[in-house]
Backbone as CSV, one residue per row, in Angstrom:
resi,resn,N_x,N_y,N_z,CA_x,CA_y,CA_z,C_x,C_y,C_z
1,MET,-63.318,-47.226,-21.070,-63.236,-45.879,-20.472,-62.094,-45.800,-19.472
2,ASN,-61.972,-46.902,-18.677,-60.902,-46.922,-17.692,-59.537,-46.921,-18.356
3,ASN,-59.423,-47.662,-19.473,-58.137,-47.707,-20.185,-57.763,-46.347,-20.742
4,ILE,-58.792,-45.653,-21.264,-58.524,-44.297,-21.791,-58.065,-43.372,-20.674
5,PHE,-58.738,-43.465,-19.528,-58.388,-42.616,-18.383,-56.967,-42.906,-17.894
6,LYS,-56.643,-44.238,-17.833,-55.289,-44.607,-17.419,-54.253,-44.081,-18.388
7,GLY,-54.594,-44.106,-19.683,-53.648,-43.608,-20.690,-53.392,-42.123,-20.547
8,ILE,-54.453,-41.396,-20.229,-54.296,-39.945,-20.035,-53.396,-39.663,-18.840
9,ILE,-53.608,-40.410,-17.746,-52.801,-40.210,-16.532,-51.341,-40.527,-16.792
10,ILE,-51.085,-41.641,-17.498,-49.702,-42.026,-17.795,-49.022,-40.985,-18.666
11,SER,-49.749,-40.472,-19.664,-49.178,-39.436,-20.555,-48.869,-38.167,-19.779
12,ALA,-49.777,-37.794,-18.882,-49.557,-36.579,-18.084,-48.351,-36.723,-17.194
13,MET,-48.223,-37.917,-16.589,-47.069,-38.133,-15.709,-45.764,-38.104,-16.500
14,ALA,-45.788,-38.625,-17.690,-44.583,-38.604,-18.537,-44.191,-37.180,-18.886
15,LEU,-45.182,-36.375,-19.241,-44.884,-34.972,-19.563,-44.351,-34.231,-18.348
16,LEU,-44.981,-34.496,-17.188,-44.536,-33.842,-15.959,-43.111,-34.246,-15.612
17,SER,-42.796,-35.532,-15.844,-41.440,-36.018,-15.585,-40.431,-35.312,-16.468
18,LEU,-40.760,-35.121,-17.727,-39.868,-34.408,-18.649,-39.671,-32.966,-18.211
19,THR,-40.764,-32.384,-17.694,-40.675,-30.991,-17.225,-39.707,-30.872,-16.067
20,PHE,-39.793,-31.834,-15.095,-38.874,-31.817,-13.957,-37.437,-31.997,-14.392
21,ILE,-37.227,-32.896,-15.355,-35.872,-33.124,-15.863,-35.326,-31.862,-16.496
22,SER,-36.193,-31.193,-17.276,-35.782,-29.953,-17.939,-35.433,-28.886,-16.923
23,CYS,-36.291,-28.752,-15.880,-36.024,-27.751,-14.843,-34.742,-28.077,-14.105
24,GLY,-34.534,-29.368,-13.840,-33.308,-29.776,-13.166,-32.090,-29.411,-13.973
25,ASP,-32.136,-29.585,-15.269,-31.011,-29.225,-16.126,-30.760,-27.732,-16.098
26,ASP,-31.869,-26.962,-16.099,-31.714,-25.504,-16.071,-31.033,-25.072,-14.781
27,ASN,-31.408,-25.676,-13.631,-30.806,-25.297,-12.369,-29.325,-25.619,-12.352
28,GLU,-28.970,-26.768,-12.949,-27.571,-27.131,-12.997,-26.778,-26.126,-13.822
29,ASP,-27.387,-25.659,-14.910,-26.711,-24.651,-15.728,-26.530,-23.363,-14.948
30,ASP,-27.565,-23.052,-14.101,-27.524,-21.791,-13.374,-26.383,-21.765,-12.362
31,ILE,-26.029,-22.908,-11.788,-25.017,-22.890,-10.736,-23.603,-23.059,-11.272
32,VAL,-23.482,-23.227,-12.585,-22.146,-23.282,-13.165,-21.597,-21.863,-13.209
33,VAL,-20.561,-21.597,-12.462,-20.000,-20.257,-12.363,-18.882,-20.089,-13.379
34,LYS,-19.041,-19.125,-14.221,-17.986,-18.832,-15.189,-16.827,-18.143,-14.477
35,GLN,-15.629,-18.523,-14.830,-14.466,-17.889,-14.232,-14.369,-16.450,-14.726
36,PRO,-14.126,-15.498,-13.831,-14.076,-14.085,-14.257,-12.924,-13.820,-15.215
37,GLN,-13.147,-12.912,-16.125,-12.128,-12.585,-17.130,-10.870,-11.996,-16.499
38,ILE,-10.994,-11.447,-15.308,-9.822,-10.837,-14.681,-8.738,-11.863,-14.385
39,LEU,-9.111,-13.152,-14.343,-8.097,-14.180,-14.126,-7.121,-14.243,-15.296
40,GLU,-7.632,-13.982,-16.499,-6.806,-14.050,-17.689,-6.319,-12.680,-18.141
41,ASN,-6.872,-11.652,-17.554,-6.487,-10.291,-17.948,-6.463,-9.406,-16.704
42,LEU,-5.392,-9.511,-15.939,-5.286,-8.739,-14.701,-5.347,-7.242,-14.984
43,PRO,-6.035,-6.482,-14.154,-6.085,-5.030,-14.344,-4.753,-4.387,-13.985
44,ASN,-4.485,-3.250,-14.593,-3.277,-2.494,-14.283,-3.502,-1.655,-13.032
45,ALA,-2.450,-1.483,-12.253,-2.526,-0.620,-11.072,-2.748,0.825,-11.498
46,GLU,-3.507,1.553,-10.701,-3.824,2.950,-10.994,-3.438,3.839,-9.812
47,ASN,-3.326,5.136,-10.105,-3.072,6.143,-9.060,-1.914,5.730,-8.153
48,VAL,-0.821,5.335,-8.767,0.344,4.877,-8.012,1.081,6.077,-7.419
49,LYS,1.306,6.048,-6.123,2.056,7.104,-5.443,3.280,6.491,-4.768
50,ALA,3.864,7.215,-3.853,5.094,6.724,-3.215,4.838,5.534,-2.303
51,THR,3.676,5.493,-1.677,3.406,4.415,-0.710,2.068,3.725,-0.947
52,THR,1.347,4.105,-1.994,0.040,3.504,-2.254,-0.146,3.236,-3.744
53,ALA,-1.056,2.300,-4.043,-1.455,2.001,-5.422,-2.854,1.396,-5.382
54,TYR,-3.639,1.674,-6.404,-5.026,1.192,-6.455,-5.149,0.100,-7.517
55,ILE,-5.708,-1.049,-7.134,-5.942,-2.153,-8.065,-7.444,-2.194,-8.356
56,PRO,-7.883,-1.824,-9.572,-9.321,-1.779,-9.875,-9.875,-3.155,-10.227
57,ILE,-10.744,-3.684,-9.387,-11.411,-4.959,-9.643,-12.870,-4.826,-9.214
58,ASN,-13.791,-4.950,-10.169,-15.213,-4.849,-9.870,-15.765,-6.235,-9.541
59,THR,-16.217,-6.421,-8.327,-16.710,-7.725,-7.891,-18.234,-7.829,-7.916
60,SER,-18.916,-6.822,-8.454,-20.381,-6.778,-8.378,-21.043,-7.955,-9.074
61,ASP,-20.494,-8.391,-10.202,-21.126,-9.448,-10.993,-20.502,-10.824,-10.763
62,LEU,-19.662,-10.961,-9.781,-18.980,-12.235,-9.547,-19.734,-13.088,-8.534
63,GLN,-19.814,-14.381,-8.810,-20.428,-15.323,-7.874,-19.320,-15.966,-7.040
64,GLY,-18.651,-15.137,-6.298,-17.522,-15.565,-5.491,-16.764,-14.344,-5.008
65,THR,-15.623,-14.567,-4.403,-14.824,-13.464,-3.883,-13.436,-13.462,-4.510
66,VAL,-12.825,-12.282,-4.522,-11.507,-12.108,-5.115,-10.505,-11.734,-4.034
67,GLU,-9.363,-12.374,-4.071,-8.273,-12.103,-3.144,-7.103,-11.512,-3.917
68,ILE,-6.581,-10.397,-3.452,-5.416,-9.770,-4.078,-4.178,-10.100,-3.250
69,CYS,-3.124,-10.551,-3.918,-1.860,-10.859,-3.248,-0.773,-9.985,-3.855
70,TRP,0.096,-9.413,-3.014,1.185,-8.592,-3.537,2.434,-8.757,-2.681
71,ALA,3.581,-8.468,-3.299,4.871,-8.611,-2.616,5.906,-7.778,-3.342
72,SER,7.009,-7.517,-2.659,8.112,-6.766,-3.265,9.100,-7.677,-3.963
73,GLU,8.934,-8.999,-3.801,9.800,-9.968,-4.460,9.006,-10.684,-5.554
74,GLU,9.510,-10.620,-6.772,8.797,-11.229,-7.895,8.587,-12.725,-7.695
75,LYS,9.577,-13.416,-7.146,9.492,-14.868,-6.998,8.331,-15.285,-6.102
76,ASN,8.000,-14.463,-5.113,6.915,-14.810,-4.202,5.560,-14.828,-4.910
77,ILE,5.349,-13.847,-5.806,4.084,-13.786,-6.536,4.091,-14.750,-7.708
78,ALA,5.231,-14.930,-8.342,5.325,-15.875,-9.458,4.971,-17.280,-8.994
79,MET,5.309,-17.618,-7.763,4.990,-18.931,-7.228,3.479,-19.124,-7.124
80,ILE,2.764,-18.090,-6.651,1.316,-18.184,-6.522,0.667,-18.338,-7.891
81,SER,1.173,-17.634,-8.896,0.589,-17.658,-10.226,1.046,-18.841,-11.059
82,GLY,1.952,-19.672,-10.544,2.438,-20.819,-11.292,1.474,-21.988,-11.258
83,ASP,1.861,-23.089,-11.889,0.994,-24.260,-11.964,0.886,-24.987,-10.625
84,ASP,1.912,-24.905,-9.827,1.910,-25.616,-8.550,1.620,-24.642,-7.419
85,ASN,0.393,-24.711,-6.898,-0.017,-23.790,-5.834,-0.062,-24.472,-4.478
86,SER,0.635,-25.582,-4.340,0.564,-26.337,-3.098,1.122,-25.567,-1.920
87,ARG,2.018,-24.599,-2.180,2.631,-23.841,-1.092,1.929,-22.513,-0.871
88,TYR,0.814,-22.301,-1.565,0.122,-21.016,-1.497,-0.203,-20.607,-0.066
89,SER,-0.763,-21.527,0.709,-1.187,-21.182,2.062,-0.046,-21.235,3.066
90,GLU,1.102,-21.749,2.659,2.217,-21.903,3.579,3.263,-20.809,3.426
91,PHE,3.226,-20.104,2.335,4.249,-19.123,2.026,3.780,-17.762,2.497
92,ASN,4.493,-17.144,3.386,4.000,-15.931,4.037,4.732,-14.656,3.630
93,HIS,5.593,-14.718,2.623,6.363,-13.543,2.253,5.621,-12.687,1.228
94,TYR,4.347,-12.475,1.474,3.548,-11.582,0.648,2.379,-11.095,1.493
95,SER,1.709,-10.056,1.005,0.533,-9.539,1.703,-0.711,-9.884,0.904
96,THR,-1.853,-9.936,1.556,-3.079,-10.339,0.871,-4.284,-9.670,1.506
97,THR,-5.329,-9.469,0.710,-6.594,-8.958,1.222,-7.727,-9.541,0.402
98,MET,-8.856,-9.806,1.054,-10.041,-10.316,0.388,-10.977,-9.139,0.111
99,LEU,-11.345,-8.966,-1.150,-12.223,-7.853,-1.501,-13.642,-8.097,-0.995
100,LYS,-14.274,-7.055,-0.519,-15.649,-7.158,-0.075,-16.584,-7.268,-1.280
101,PRO,-17.694,-7.994,-1.163,-18.655,-8.074,-2.271,-19.136,-6.689,-2.685
102,GLY,-19.197,-6.457,-3.982,-19.653,-5.176,-4.490,-18.586,-4.104,-4.557
103,SER,-17.353,-4.434,-4.197,-16.285,-3.437,-4.240,-15.820,-3.229,-5.676
104,THR,-15.171,-2.121,-5.910,-14.656,-1.814,-7.248,-13.143,-1.849,-7.297
105,GLY,-12.514,-2.236,-6.206,-11.062,-2.315,-6.192,-10.535,-2.159,-4.786
106,TYR,-9.230,-2.052,-4.700,-8.599,-1.967,-3.375,-7.344,-1.105,-3.469
107,GLN,-7.190,-0.219,-2.505,-5.987,0.606,-2.430,-4.982,-0.033,-1.487
108,ILE,-3.860,-0.443,-2.047,-2.780,-0.991,-1.245,-2.017,0.170,-0.626
109,SER,-1.762,0.120,0.650,-1.016,1.178,1.332,0.147,0.565,2.091
110,GLY,0.954,1.403,2.710,2.082,0.918,3.486,3.233,0.414,2.634
111,LEU,3.323,0.877,1.384,4.405,0.455,0.495,5.633,1.335,0.711
112,GLU,6.725,0.960,0.080,7.951,1.753,0.162,8.121,2.575,-1.113
113,PRO,8.626,3.794,-0.979,8.820,4.633,-2.168,9.873,4.063,-3.121
114,ASP,9.673,4.377,-4.397,10.656,4.066,-5.442,11.035,2.581,-5.440
115,LYS,10.010,1.733,-5.437,10.258,0.292,-5.396,9.215,-0.432,-6.242
116,THR,9.603,-1.545,-6.848,8.696,-2.326,-7.686,7.989,-3.391,-6.850
117,PHE,6.675,-3.478,-7.031,5.860,-4.475,-6.348,5.120,-5.318,-7.390
118,TYR,4.837,-6.562,-7.019,4.197,-7.515,-7.920,2.886,-7.985,-7.294
119,TYR,1.895,-8.255,-8.141,0.599,-8.658,-7.613,-0.095,-9.654,-8.540
120,THR,-0.990,-10.428,-7.959,-1.833,-11.368,-8.693,-3.139,-11.502,-7.934
121,ILE,-4.068,-12.307,-8.451,-5.341,-12.501,-7.757,-5.658,-13.985,-7.659
122,VAL,-6.443,-14.318,-6.652,-6.959,-15.673,-6.443,-8.472,-15.566,-6.342
123,TYR,-9.185,-16.387,-7.135,-10.650,-16.345,-7.152,-11.205,-17.500,-6.320
124,HIS,-12.166,-17.168,-5.448,-12.807,-18.174,-4.608,-14.273,-18.294,-5.043
125,PRO,-14.597,-19.255,-5.934,-15.981,-19.409,-6.420,-16.942,-19.715,-5.277
126,ALA,-18.175,-19.230,-5.426,-19.171,-19.435,-4.372,-19.593,-20.891,-4.260
127,ASN,-19.496,-21.651,-5.360,-19.968,-23.044,-5.363,-18.826,-24.044,-5.297
128,SER,-17.659,-23.600,-4.822,-16.516,-24.503,-4.766,-15.607,-24.129,-3.607
129,LYS,-15.029,-25.150,-2.981,-14.072,-24.905,-1.908,-12.658,-24.709,-2.435
130,GLU,-12.452,-25.012,-3.713,-11.126,-24.914,-4.300,-10.917,-23.539,-4.921
131,PRO,-9.887,-22.803,-4.537,-9.611,-21.505,-5.170,-9.091,-21.678,-6.590
132,VAL,-9.260,-20.643,-7.397,-8.759,-20.638,-8.770,-7.698,-19.562,-8.865
133,TYR,-6.513,-19.930,-9.308,-5.377,-19.015,-9.329,-5.194,-18.413,-10.718
134,SER,-5.010,-17.118,-10.764,-4.649,-16.503,-12.040,-3.262,-16.978,-12.445
135,LYS,-3.077,-17.195,-13.721,-1.769,-17.604,-14.230,-0.899,-16.397,-14.556
136,GLN,-1.415,-15.217,-14.279,-0.689,-13.978,-14.576,-0.270,-13.275,-13.285
137,TYR,0.709,-12.440,-13.404,0.994,-11.454,-12.366,1.534,-10.214,-13.044
138,LYS,1.306,-9.071,-12.426,1.751,-7.794,-12.979,2.538,-7.034,-11.917
139,SER,3.050,-5.891,-12.306,3.869,-5.114,-11.374,3.607,-3.625,-11.547
140,PHE,4.005,-2.864,-10.559,4.004,-1.403,-10.624,5.172,-0.910,-9.786
141,THR,5.651,0.269,-10.089,6.762,0.867,-9.350,6.286,2.138,-8.672
142,THR,6.432,2.194,-7.369,5.997,3.370,-6.634,6.883,4.572,-6.954
143,LYS,6.338,5.732,-6.776,7.068,6.965,-7.070,8.008,7.318,-5.916
144,ALA,8.959,8.179,-6.220,9.882,8.638,-5.184,9.185,9.649,-4.274
145,ALA,9.631,9.723,-3.053,9.135,10.718,-2.105,10.226,11.752,-1.866
146,SER,9.843,12.907,-1.367,10.827,13.966,-1.106,10.477,14.703,0.175
147,ILE,11.482,15.392,0.719,11.292,16.186,1.930,12.109,17.464,1.800
148,GLU,11.562,18.560,2.282,12.250,19.853,2.229,11.896,20.685,3.450
149,PHE,12.806,21.564,3.830,12.501,22.527,4.880,11.635,23.640,4.300
150,ILE,10.649,24.061,5.070,9.850,25.223,4.694,10.061,26.295,5.759
151,GLU,9.431,27.415,5.580,9.640,28.535,6.498,9.378,28.122,7.943
152,PRO,10.250,28.504,8.874,10.035,28.157,10.283,8.713,28.710,10.797
153,ALA,8.147,28.030,11.768,6.921,28.501,12.405,7.266,29.202,13.711
154,THR,6.383,30.026,14.176,6.558,30.711,15.454,5.557,30.148,16.453
155,VAL,6.051,29.688,17.571,5.167,29.139,18.598,5.294,29.978,19.859
156,SER,4.203,30.079,20.573,4.180,30.870,21.802,4.648,30.030,22.976
157,MET,5.531,30.618,23.787,6.051,29.954,24.983,5.670,30.754,26.226
158,GLY,4.429,31.184,26.266,3.965,31.995,27.398,4.225,33.462,27.140
159,ASN,5.262,34.014,27.781,5.554,35.433,27.630,6.476,35.735,26.453
160,TRP,6.914,34.696,25.729,7.799,34.933,24.601,7.559,33.889,23.527
161,ASP,7.977,34.219,22.325,7.809,33.346,21.175,9.158,32.812,20.719
162,ARG,9.114,31.681,20.024,10.342,31.157,19.446,10.032,30.493,18.101
163,GLN,11.054,30.407,17.277,10.912,29.776,15.972,11.215,28.280,16.076
164,VAL,10.483,27.505,15.297,10.706,26.060,15.240,10.758,25.630,13.778
165,LEU,11.442,24.524,13.541,11.609,24.042,12.179,10.382,23.278,11.696
166,ARG,10.122,23.454,10.386,9.067,22.686,9.730,9.623,22.041,8.467
167,MET,9.180,20.809,8.208,9.579,20.080,7.014,8.314,19.616,6.289
168,LYS,8.369,19.608,4.962,7.220,19.150,4.180,7.610,17.917,3.373
169,VAL,6.815,16.858,3.517,7.017,15.613,2.773,6.059,15.603,1.583
170,SER,6.577,15.302,0.408,5.754,15.276,-0.801,5.767,13.890,-1.426
171,GLY,4.644,13.524,-2.040,4.543,12.255,-2.753,3.972,11.121,-1.942
172,VAL,3.839,11.294,-0.632,3.345,10.233,0.245,1.866,10.466,0.528
173,ASP,1.069,9.415,0.399,-0.354,9.524,0.672,-0.596,9.842,2.142
174,GLU,-1.611,10.644,2.397,-1.919,11.065,3.768,-2.149,9.886,4.705
175,CYS,-2.703,8.792,4.172,-3.020,7.650,5.032,-1.773,6.970,5.576
176,ASP,-0.618,7.232,4.995,0.615,6.578,5.444,1.476,7.476,6.322
177,MET,0.945,8.615,6.744,1.650,9.474,7.696,0.726,9.740,8.884
178,PRO,1.222,9.647,10.091,2.603,9.361,10.477,2.882,7.892,10.763
179,GLY,1.861,7.008,10.609,2.032,5.631,11.029,3.114,4.862,10.297
180,HIS,3.247,5.093,8.984,4.193,4.309,8.185,5.437,5.105,7.805
181,ILE,5.251,6.345,7.404,6.367,7.207,7.001,6.614,8.247,8.090
182,HIS,7.879,8.392,8.473,8.247,9.333,9.535,9.257,10.351,9.010
183,ALA,9.174,11.562,9.530,10.196,12.581,9.278,11.024,12.736,10.542
184,THR,12.329,12.691,10.371,13.235,12.772,11.520,14.221,13.907,11.314
185,LEU,14.459,14.672,12.353,15.367,15.823,12.288,16.664,15.505,13.033
186,TYR,17.796,15.813,12.374,19.128,15.633,12.972,19.839,16.980,13.002
187,SER,20.796,17.081,13.914,21.587,18.316,13.984,23.008,18.000,14.425
188,VAL,23.918,18.906,14.105,25.296,18.797,14.561,25.823,20.212,14.785
189,ARG,26.527,20.417,15.880,27.075,21.731,16.176,28.341,21.976,15.358
190,LYS,28.644,23.217,15.148,29.810,23.593,14.344,31.105,23.013,14.921
191,ASP,31.176,22.970,16.237,32.420,22.543,16.887,32.348,21.112,17.414
192,SER,31.459,20.283,16.843,31.285,18.920,17.348,31.194,17.928,16.197
193,GLU,31.572,16.695,16.486,31.434,15.631,15.511,30.222,14.758,15.820
194,SER,29.582,15.021,16.934,28.465,14.200,17.375,27.145,14.688,16.770
195,VAL,26.424,13.771,16.123,25.136,14.101,15.515,24.017,13.796,16.502
196,SER,23.133,14.760,16.689,22.008,14.595,17.610,20.728,14.322,16.830
197,ILE,19.837,13.566,17.436,18.542,13.274,16.831,17.444,13.901,17.672
198,TYR,16.469,14.529,16.999,15.349,15.149,17.701,14.132,14.231,17.584
199,THR,13.644,13.778,18.712,12.529,12.830,18.718,11.168,13.508,18.832
200,SER,11.159,14.807,19.004,9.886,15.508,19.208,9.329,16.084,17.908
201,THR,9.590,15.410,16.790,9.051,15.866,15.510,7.645,15.308,15.341
202,ASN,6.665,16.191,15.173,5.256,15.792,15.136,4.636,16.080,13.783
203,TYR,3.723,15.207,13.375,3.005,15.404,12.117,1.778,16.270,12.372
204,ILE,1.639,17.360,11.600,0.516,18.271,11.818,-0.450,18.287,10.645
205,GLY,-0.223,17.445,9.640,-1.155,17.333,8.522,-0.655,17.969,7.241
206,GLU,-1.235,17.503,6.106,-0.911,18.009,4.772,0.576,17.860,4.454
207,GLY,1.175,16.793,4.937,2.573,16.509,4.636,3.573,17.288,5.471
208,ILE,3.114,18.100,6.420,4.007,18.984,7.185,4.318,18.382,8.554
209,TRP,5.602,18.366,8.871,6.096,17.911,10.166,6.741,19.089,10.886
210,GLN,6.580,19.156,12.180,7.115,20.271,12.961,7.906,19.756,14.155
211,ASN,9.056,20.398,14.388,9.867,20.071,15.555,9.894,21.280,16.473
212,ASP,9.524,21.082,17.725,9.380,22.206,18.655,10.644,22.494,19.452
213,THR,11.773,21.911,19.055,13.033,22.159,19.747,13.536,23.574,19.454
214,PHE,14.141,24.185,20.439,14.701,25.525,20.270,15.805,25.509,19.211
215,LEU,15.740,26.438,18.258,16.734,26.496,17.188,17.996,27.215,17.662
216,ASP,19.128,26.691,17.226,20.426,27.228,17.612,21.172,27.663,16.355
217,LYS,21.619,28.910,16.318,22.321,29.420,15.140,23.676,28.737,14.933
218,ASP,24.173,28.052,15.942,25.453,27.358,15.837,25.296,25.880,15.456
219,GLU,24.089,25.482,15.046,23.850,24.098,14.652,23.468,24.008,13.176
220,TYR,23.859,22.898,12.571,23.420,22.569,11.221,22.328,21.509,11.345
221,TYR,21.357,21.553,10.406,20.221,20.646,10.486,20.038,19.888,9.164
222,MET,19.572,18.647,9.293,19.178,17.852,8.143,17.993,16.985,8.565
223,ALA,17.012,16.841,7.664,15.847,16.009,7.939,15.760,14.899,6.900
224,VAL,15.235,13.740,7.319,15.075,12.594,6.416,13.674,12.027,6.593
225,ILE,13.238,11.231,5.612,12.011,10.462,5.780,12.368,8.981,5.689
226,SER,11.732,8.206,6.533,12.021,6.777,6.605,10.773,6.036,7.053
227,THR,10.823,4.705,6.964,9.747,3.878,7.497,10.079,3.519,8.941
228,GLY,9.173,2.793,9.583,9.404,2.382,10.958,10.634,1.510,11.118
229,SER,11.042,0.838,10.042,12.236,-0.006,10.113,13.516,0.814,10.082
230,GLY,13.400,2.115,9.792,14.567,2.987,9.793,15.215,3.191,8.442
231,GLN,14.669,2.576,7.387,15.252,2.762,6.059,14.938,4.155,5.538
232,ILE,15.982,4.890,5.148,15.828,6.274,4.701,15.559,6.325,3.205
233,PHE,14.568,7.131,2.804,14.177,7.231,1.395,14.464,8.589,0.777
234,ALA,14.611,9.602,1.593,14.898,10.940,1.061,15.453,11.803,2.177
235,LYS,16.193,12.846,1.802,16.773,13.751,2.794,16.736,15.174,2.261
236,THR,16.853,16.102,3.179,16.933,17.512,2.810,18.397,17.907,2.643
237,PRO,18.659,19.024,2.002,20.006,19.599,2.095,20.291,20.005,3.540
238,VAL,21.543,20.177,3.872,21.926,20.649,5.209,21.674,22.159,5.271
239,VAL,21.063,22.612,6.357,20.722,24.027,6.484,21.153,24.555,7.846
240,LYS,21.134,25.872,7.955,21.329,26.529,9.245,20.391,27.723,9.307
241,LEU,20.266,28.297,10.490,19.372,29.422,10.688,20.178,30.711,10.703
242,VAL,19.840,31.640,9.793,20.519,32.937,9.701,19.459,34.030,9.732
243,ASP,19.491,34.835,10.805,18.528,35.930,10.967,17.079,35.452,10.801
244,GLY,16.815,34.285,11.384,15.450,33.773,11.348,15.054,33.087,10.058
245,LYS,16.000,32.952,9.116,15.716,32.333,7.825,16.511,31.032,7.669
246,ILE,15.922,30.094,6.957,16.595,28.841,6.646,17.533,29.068,5.464
247,VAL,18.798,28.749,5.654,19.803,28.948,4.613,20.505,27.624,4.345
248,GLU,20.576,27.232,3.089,21.248,25.986,2.724,22.761,26.174,2.765
249,VAL,23.460,25.184,3.291,24.918,25.239,3.379,25.502,24.077,2.582
250,GLU,26.818,24.042,2.495,27.470,22.956,1.769,27.200,21.622,2.464
251,GLU,27.259,20.545,1.675,27.045,19.207,2.219,27.989,18.957,3.392
252,ASP,27.426,18.506,4.486,28.201,18.268,5.694,28.331,16.755,5.887
253,HIS,29.536,16.245,5.744,29.734,14.801,5.774,29.646,14.210,7.179
254,ARG,29.461,15.048,8.163,29.228,14.526,9.506,27.872,13.806,9.587
255,PHE,26.980,14.087,8.636,25.685,13.414,8.605,25.764,12.069,7.873
256,ASP,26.877,11.751,7.293,26.979,10.523,6.481,26.700,9.271,7.285
257,GLU,27.027,9.286,8.564,26.810,8.098,9.385,25.319,7.749,9.476
258,ILE,24.473,8.756,9.360,23.042,8.529,9.396,22.580,7.882,8.095
259,LEU,23.054,8.417,6.994,22.610,7.955,5.686,23.160,6.582,5.340
260,ASN,24.238,6.198,5.966,24.868,4.926,5.639,24.469,3.789,6.568
261,LYS,23.455,4.010,7.383,23.013,2.964,8.308,22.446,1.772,7.522
């Protein structure tokens, strides 16, 4: 009887041991993280504007985080996507952001108009300290931006009113004005070679910039849009004020010194 009982116990323990082994194997399978398909098939940029672009990446089903890297120089991104990533953390000539869990993509802002940018992704698995680099990189080209004079506005100066110039910038996302993209107004008098710059140009929303300087019928005006670094991306025709109306005049080469900076 004792031998039979011992045999039953030994058999039960053997079965239980097999069960633990099986469960252990299942857990090991569960923690194996498959590399996301986006590593081999980068998404295309969407909704590309003059200073912004959207990279659609759904992170909801990923067991890890995704990092987007972009730059205006192809070589900088090609290096990250190459076989040798030893300089990845040391090379700073690109921008990067880590996507939040559950995000569906990221809108890159602060770009320059009419320029090609390159991007790739780096995957950080939840069960590994080593990042996984996509072997691909893609590009997009931002659209051109433009600026034009619109009808002057009338502002009250207490007991009297005066007209002020307004300019409208098109193609630039609202989030990049006025912090990244600026509108600047220049003027030159008919009898002068000296070009003046107006620093009191303010952004009032919906792409419209306003300068509250008193308008002079003896001055010619030109407005440009640029980044904080001063690089000019677009300009208006040269105009003057005639009977309260903006009138375009012939190109005035006295403004060339501004455009050739």
